[in-house]
XYZ file of C-alpha atoms in Angstrom:
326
model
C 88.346 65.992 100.676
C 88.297 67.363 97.052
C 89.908 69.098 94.191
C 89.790 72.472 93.215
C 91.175 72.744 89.020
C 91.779 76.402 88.342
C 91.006 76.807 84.720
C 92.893 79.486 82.264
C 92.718 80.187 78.331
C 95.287 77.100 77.813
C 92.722 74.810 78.676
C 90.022 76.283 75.850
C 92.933 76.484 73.598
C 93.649 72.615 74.020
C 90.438 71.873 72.798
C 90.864 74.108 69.428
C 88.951 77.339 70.938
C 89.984 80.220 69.076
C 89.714 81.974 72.679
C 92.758 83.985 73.105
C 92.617 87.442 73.027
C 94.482 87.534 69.951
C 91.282 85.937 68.433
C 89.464 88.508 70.008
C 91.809 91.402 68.141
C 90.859 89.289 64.643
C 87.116 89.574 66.002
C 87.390 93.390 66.107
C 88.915 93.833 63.124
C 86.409 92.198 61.259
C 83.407 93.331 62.560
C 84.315 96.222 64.759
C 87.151 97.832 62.590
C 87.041 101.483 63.864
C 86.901 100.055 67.572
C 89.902 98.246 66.965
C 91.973 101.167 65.134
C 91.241 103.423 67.929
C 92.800 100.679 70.992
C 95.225 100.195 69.673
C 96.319 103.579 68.504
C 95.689 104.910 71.927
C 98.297 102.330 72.954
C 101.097 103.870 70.569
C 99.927 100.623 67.702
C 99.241 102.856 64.540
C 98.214 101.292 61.311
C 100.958 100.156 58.653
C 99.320 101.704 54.705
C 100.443 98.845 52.422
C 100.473 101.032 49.878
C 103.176 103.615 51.624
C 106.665 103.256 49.804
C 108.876 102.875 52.889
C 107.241 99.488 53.705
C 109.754 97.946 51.190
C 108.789 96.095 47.851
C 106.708 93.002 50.151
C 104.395 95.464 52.373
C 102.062 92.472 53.530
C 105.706 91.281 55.497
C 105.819 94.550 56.929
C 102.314 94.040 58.066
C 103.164 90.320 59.612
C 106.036 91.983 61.454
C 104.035 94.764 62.700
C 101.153 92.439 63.865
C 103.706 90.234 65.638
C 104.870 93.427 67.442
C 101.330 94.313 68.562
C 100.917 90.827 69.953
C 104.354 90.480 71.863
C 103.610 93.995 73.593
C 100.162 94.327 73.872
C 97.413 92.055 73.201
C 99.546 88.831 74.946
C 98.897 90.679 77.992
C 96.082 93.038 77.553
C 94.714 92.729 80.878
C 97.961 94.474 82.158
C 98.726 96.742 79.422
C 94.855 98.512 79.661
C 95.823 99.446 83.269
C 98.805 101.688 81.358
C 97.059 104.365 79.266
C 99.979 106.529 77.301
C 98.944 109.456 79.666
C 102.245 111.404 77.992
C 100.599 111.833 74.938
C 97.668 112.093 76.125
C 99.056 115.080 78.482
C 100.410 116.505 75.261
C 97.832 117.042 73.622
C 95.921 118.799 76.274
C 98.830 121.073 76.637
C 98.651 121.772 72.760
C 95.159 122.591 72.834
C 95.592 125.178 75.831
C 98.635 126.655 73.998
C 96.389 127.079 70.837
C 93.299 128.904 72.682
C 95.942 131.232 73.996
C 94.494 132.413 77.278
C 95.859 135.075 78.493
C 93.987 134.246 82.454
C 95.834 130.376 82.147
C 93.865 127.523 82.091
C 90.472 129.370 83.621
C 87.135 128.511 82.150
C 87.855 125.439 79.747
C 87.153 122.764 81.245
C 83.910 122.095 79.264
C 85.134 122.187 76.257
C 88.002 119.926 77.473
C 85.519 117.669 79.095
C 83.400 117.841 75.507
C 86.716 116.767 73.740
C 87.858 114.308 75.451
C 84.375 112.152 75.550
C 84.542 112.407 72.464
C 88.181 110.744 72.049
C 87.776 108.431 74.701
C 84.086 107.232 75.601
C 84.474 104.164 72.869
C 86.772 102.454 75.243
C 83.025 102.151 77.000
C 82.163 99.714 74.254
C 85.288 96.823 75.380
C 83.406 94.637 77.630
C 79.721 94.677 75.106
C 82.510 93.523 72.127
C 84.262 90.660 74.415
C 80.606 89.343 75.373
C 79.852 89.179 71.321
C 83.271 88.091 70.795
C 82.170 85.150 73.606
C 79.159 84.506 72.079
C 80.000 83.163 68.701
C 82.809 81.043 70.117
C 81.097 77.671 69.131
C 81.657 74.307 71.208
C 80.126 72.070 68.916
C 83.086 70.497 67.284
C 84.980 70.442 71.508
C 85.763 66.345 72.515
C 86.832 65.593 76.671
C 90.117 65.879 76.527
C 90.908 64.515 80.318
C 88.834 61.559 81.702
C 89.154 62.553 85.472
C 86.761 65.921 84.318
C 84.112 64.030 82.633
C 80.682 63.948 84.728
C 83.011 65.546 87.653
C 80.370 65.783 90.785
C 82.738 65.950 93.648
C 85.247 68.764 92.517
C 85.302 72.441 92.562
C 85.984 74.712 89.300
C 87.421 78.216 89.395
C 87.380 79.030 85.352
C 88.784 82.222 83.939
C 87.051 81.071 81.230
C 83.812 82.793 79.710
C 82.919 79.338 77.747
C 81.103 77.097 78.754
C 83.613 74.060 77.781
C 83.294 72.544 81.448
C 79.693 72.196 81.259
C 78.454 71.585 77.931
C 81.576 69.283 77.160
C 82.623 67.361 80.300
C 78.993 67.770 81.734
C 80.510 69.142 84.817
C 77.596 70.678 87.459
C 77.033 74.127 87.178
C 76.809 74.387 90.552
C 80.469 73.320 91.041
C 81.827 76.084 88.209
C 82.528 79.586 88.888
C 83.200 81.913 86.122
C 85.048 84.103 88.268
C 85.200 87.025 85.013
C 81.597 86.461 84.283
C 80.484 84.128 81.206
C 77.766 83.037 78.820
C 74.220 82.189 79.916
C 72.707 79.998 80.756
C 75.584 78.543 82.994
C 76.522 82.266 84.258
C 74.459 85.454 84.911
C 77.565 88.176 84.689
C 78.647 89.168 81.115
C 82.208 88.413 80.457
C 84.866 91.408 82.321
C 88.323 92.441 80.797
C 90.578 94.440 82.171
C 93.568 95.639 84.561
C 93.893 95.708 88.392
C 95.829 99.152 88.326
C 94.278 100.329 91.182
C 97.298 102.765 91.701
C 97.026 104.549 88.255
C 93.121 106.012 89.539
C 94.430 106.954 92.515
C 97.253 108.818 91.436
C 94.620 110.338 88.891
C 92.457 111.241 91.598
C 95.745 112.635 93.635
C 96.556 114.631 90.503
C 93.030 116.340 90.308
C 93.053 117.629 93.830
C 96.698 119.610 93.141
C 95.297 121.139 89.956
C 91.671 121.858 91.725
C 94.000 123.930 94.537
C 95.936 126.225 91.473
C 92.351 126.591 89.711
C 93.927 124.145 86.199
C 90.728 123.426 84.657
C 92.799 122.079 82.099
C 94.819 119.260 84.128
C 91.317 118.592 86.344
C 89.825 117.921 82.904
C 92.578 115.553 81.335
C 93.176 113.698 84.245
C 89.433 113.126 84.844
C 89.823 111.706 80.992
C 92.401 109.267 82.290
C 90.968 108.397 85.780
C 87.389 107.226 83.660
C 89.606 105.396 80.986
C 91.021 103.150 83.511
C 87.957 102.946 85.501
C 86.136 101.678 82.281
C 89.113 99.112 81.577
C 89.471 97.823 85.719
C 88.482 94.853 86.558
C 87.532 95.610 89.960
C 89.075 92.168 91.879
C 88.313 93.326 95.099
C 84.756 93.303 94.641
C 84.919 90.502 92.551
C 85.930 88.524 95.879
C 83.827 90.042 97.629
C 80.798 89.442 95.612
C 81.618 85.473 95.287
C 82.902 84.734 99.194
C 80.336 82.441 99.349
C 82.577 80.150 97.030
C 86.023 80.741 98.493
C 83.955 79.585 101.665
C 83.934 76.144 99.918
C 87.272 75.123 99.743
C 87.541 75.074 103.151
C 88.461 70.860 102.794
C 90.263 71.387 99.452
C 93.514 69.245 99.760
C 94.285 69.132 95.846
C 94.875 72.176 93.708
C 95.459 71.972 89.696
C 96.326 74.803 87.662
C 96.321 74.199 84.040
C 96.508 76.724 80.953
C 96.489 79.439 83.501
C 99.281 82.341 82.862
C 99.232 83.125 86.278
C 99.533 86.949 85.449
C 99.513 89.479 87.744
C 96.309 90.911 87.493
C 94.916 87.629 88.907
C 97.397 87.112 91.538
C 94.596 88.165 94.334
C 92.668 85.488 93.790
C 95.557 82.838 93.879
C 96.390 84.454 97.374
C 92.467 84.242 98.354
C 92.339 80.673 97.149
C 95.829 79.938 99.734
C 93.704 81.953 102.690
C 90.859 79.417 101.854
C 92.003 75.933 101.431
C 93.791 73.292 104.230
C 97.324 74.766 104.397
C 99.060 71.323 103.931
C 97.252 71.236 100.295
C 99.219 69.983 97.283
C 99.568 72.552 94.377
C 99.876 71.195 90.634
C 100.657 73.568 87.847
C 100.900 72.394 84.314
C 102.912 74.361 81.806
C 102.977 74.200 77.834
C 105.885 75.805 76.948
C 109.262 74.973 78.583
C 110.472 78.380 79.316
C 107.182 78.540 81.506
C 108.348 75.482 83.900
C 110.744 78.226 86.144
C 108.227 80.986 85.704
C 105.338 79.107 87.201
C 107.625 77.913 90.192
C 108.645 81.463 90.820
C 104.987 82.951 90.763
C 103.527 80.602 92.705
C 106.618 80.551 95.417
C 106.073 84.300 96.279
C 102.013 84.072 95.783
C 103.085 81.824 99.331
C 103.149 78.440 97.912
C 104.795 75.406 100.084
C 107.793 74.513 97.864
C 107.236 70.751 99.648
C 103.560 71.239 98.188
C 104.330 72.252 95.079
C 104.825 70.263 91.978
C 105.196 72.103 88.209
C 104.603 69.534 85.234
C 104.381 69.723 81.657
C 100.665 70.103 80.409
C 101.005 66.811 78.958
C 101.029 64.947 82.606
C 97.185 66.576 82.951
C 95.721 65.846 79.230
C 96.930 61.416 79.417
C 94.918 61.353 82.611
């Protein structure tokens, strides 16, 4: 029998990666700027002008406060807020540039330039996944010691890593073959380039639902905007279904799996399907242990993982620190 560690952003972070995603907002901002301006602001996050009067007489504390904002709403859970496009606004805006043409036939014969307009506003989100595989890229591993003994030179466990570093092989020399970057990573340990995004599976289809009504009362204009929204979120899914589909061949693996160790995962919604995969995989008597950090995390974890199907008699939630001394 073996182990299976399931590896989050925690784990990077413990080893002084600047691999959250809040790194990856800093990355955009620096060399991506107009990228970064337009997320955000298509999330409801405008930008705060130092210079503007009604920031007070200390602007740049204006500017901390909004930034801590952004993070607490957004980009702490990105993965789950791209799944919820502000489809109001963007709604209102189509409606304000129907009202403006003024057609006196309705919404008849528009839907081009619609189409036209909203490519235009929209297609960068497109560019997302090529900026998180740069943003990957130059994450550098040199400086990274082993952390926890009972991962270096690993051979007989299994590694699902959330990961796109390669941390577990280049620092604890752990076989390739035993690693799967489940959201793609960096060569030459993984083929797939790195995948962010939602599992809103639900917001497409309602898209889709919304098309058909408007096709049936002739709206070019709704068939246009909603076609806008249904591609945003398609370009922002990360499509978990196929992702388990495309890598049974591991989940086939843990068929004698009796250990499971979670550590610096957020266990998150959006990756809830695999957790339930990984419990239709292993030996059913397995013993599940999930690390925290923070202490408001210790009930959180036990809750997730209780409804994911978890044996409470199986289950055992520890401080972070019980994984690191081993």
């Amino acid at each position: 029998m073996s182990a299976l560690y399931v590896i989050g952003n925690g784990f990077d972070s413990a080893h002084n990666l600047k691999t959250s995603y809040w790194f990856f907002r800093e990355y955009l901002k620096k060399y991506a700027e107009n990228f970064y301006i337009r997320l955000e602001e298509n999330y409801g996050f405008y930008q705060i002008d130092i210079d503007d009067y009604h920031n007070g007489p200390n602007p740049q504390k204006a500017l901390k406060r909004r930034d801590e904002y952004v993070y607490d709403v957004f980009w702490k859970t990105i993965e789950e807020k791209l799944g919820y496009v502000n489809e109001t606004s963007m709604l209102d805006f189509s409606q304000s540039i129907v009202d403006a043409l003024d057609l006196e036939s309705g919404p008849v014969g528009i839907q081009d330039t619609l189409d036209d307009y909203w490519e235009e506003q929209y297609s960068f989100i497109n560019e997302l996944q090529d900026y998180v595989f740069k943003w990957a890229k130059q994450i550098r591993l040199n400086k990274c010691i082993p952390l926890c003994n009972e991962l270096v030179e690993n051979k007989d466990d299994i590694f699902l890593n959330f990961n796109y570093t390669n941390t577990l092989e280049k620092v604890y020399n752990i076989p390739p073959s035993n690693v799967l970057h489940i959201h793609g990573g960096l060569p030459p340990y993984c083929g797939i380039k790195p995948i962010l995004g939602h599992g809103n599976y639900d917001a497409i289809k309602k898209c889709k639902k919304q098309i058909e009504n408007a096709e049936r009362v002739f709206d070019e204009a709704s068939i246009s905007i909603y076609n806008a929204i249904a591609d945003f979120y398609k370009s922002t899914l990360k499509d978990t279904k196929k992702i388990l589909l495309f890598n049974s061949g591991f989940f086939n693996r843990l068929a004698n799996i009796d250990t499971v160790k979670v550590i610096g995962h957020s266990l998150g919604k959006v990756d809830h399907p695999y957790f339930k995969k990984i419990l239709d995989s292993i030996d059913k008597n397995s013993e599940w242990f999930v690390y925290y950090y923070k202490s408001e995390e210790e009930y959180i974890f036990e809750k997730e993982m209780l409804e994911l199907g978890v044996n409470k008699d199986k289950l055992h939630v520890l401080h972070s620190n019980e994984f690191w001394k081993v």
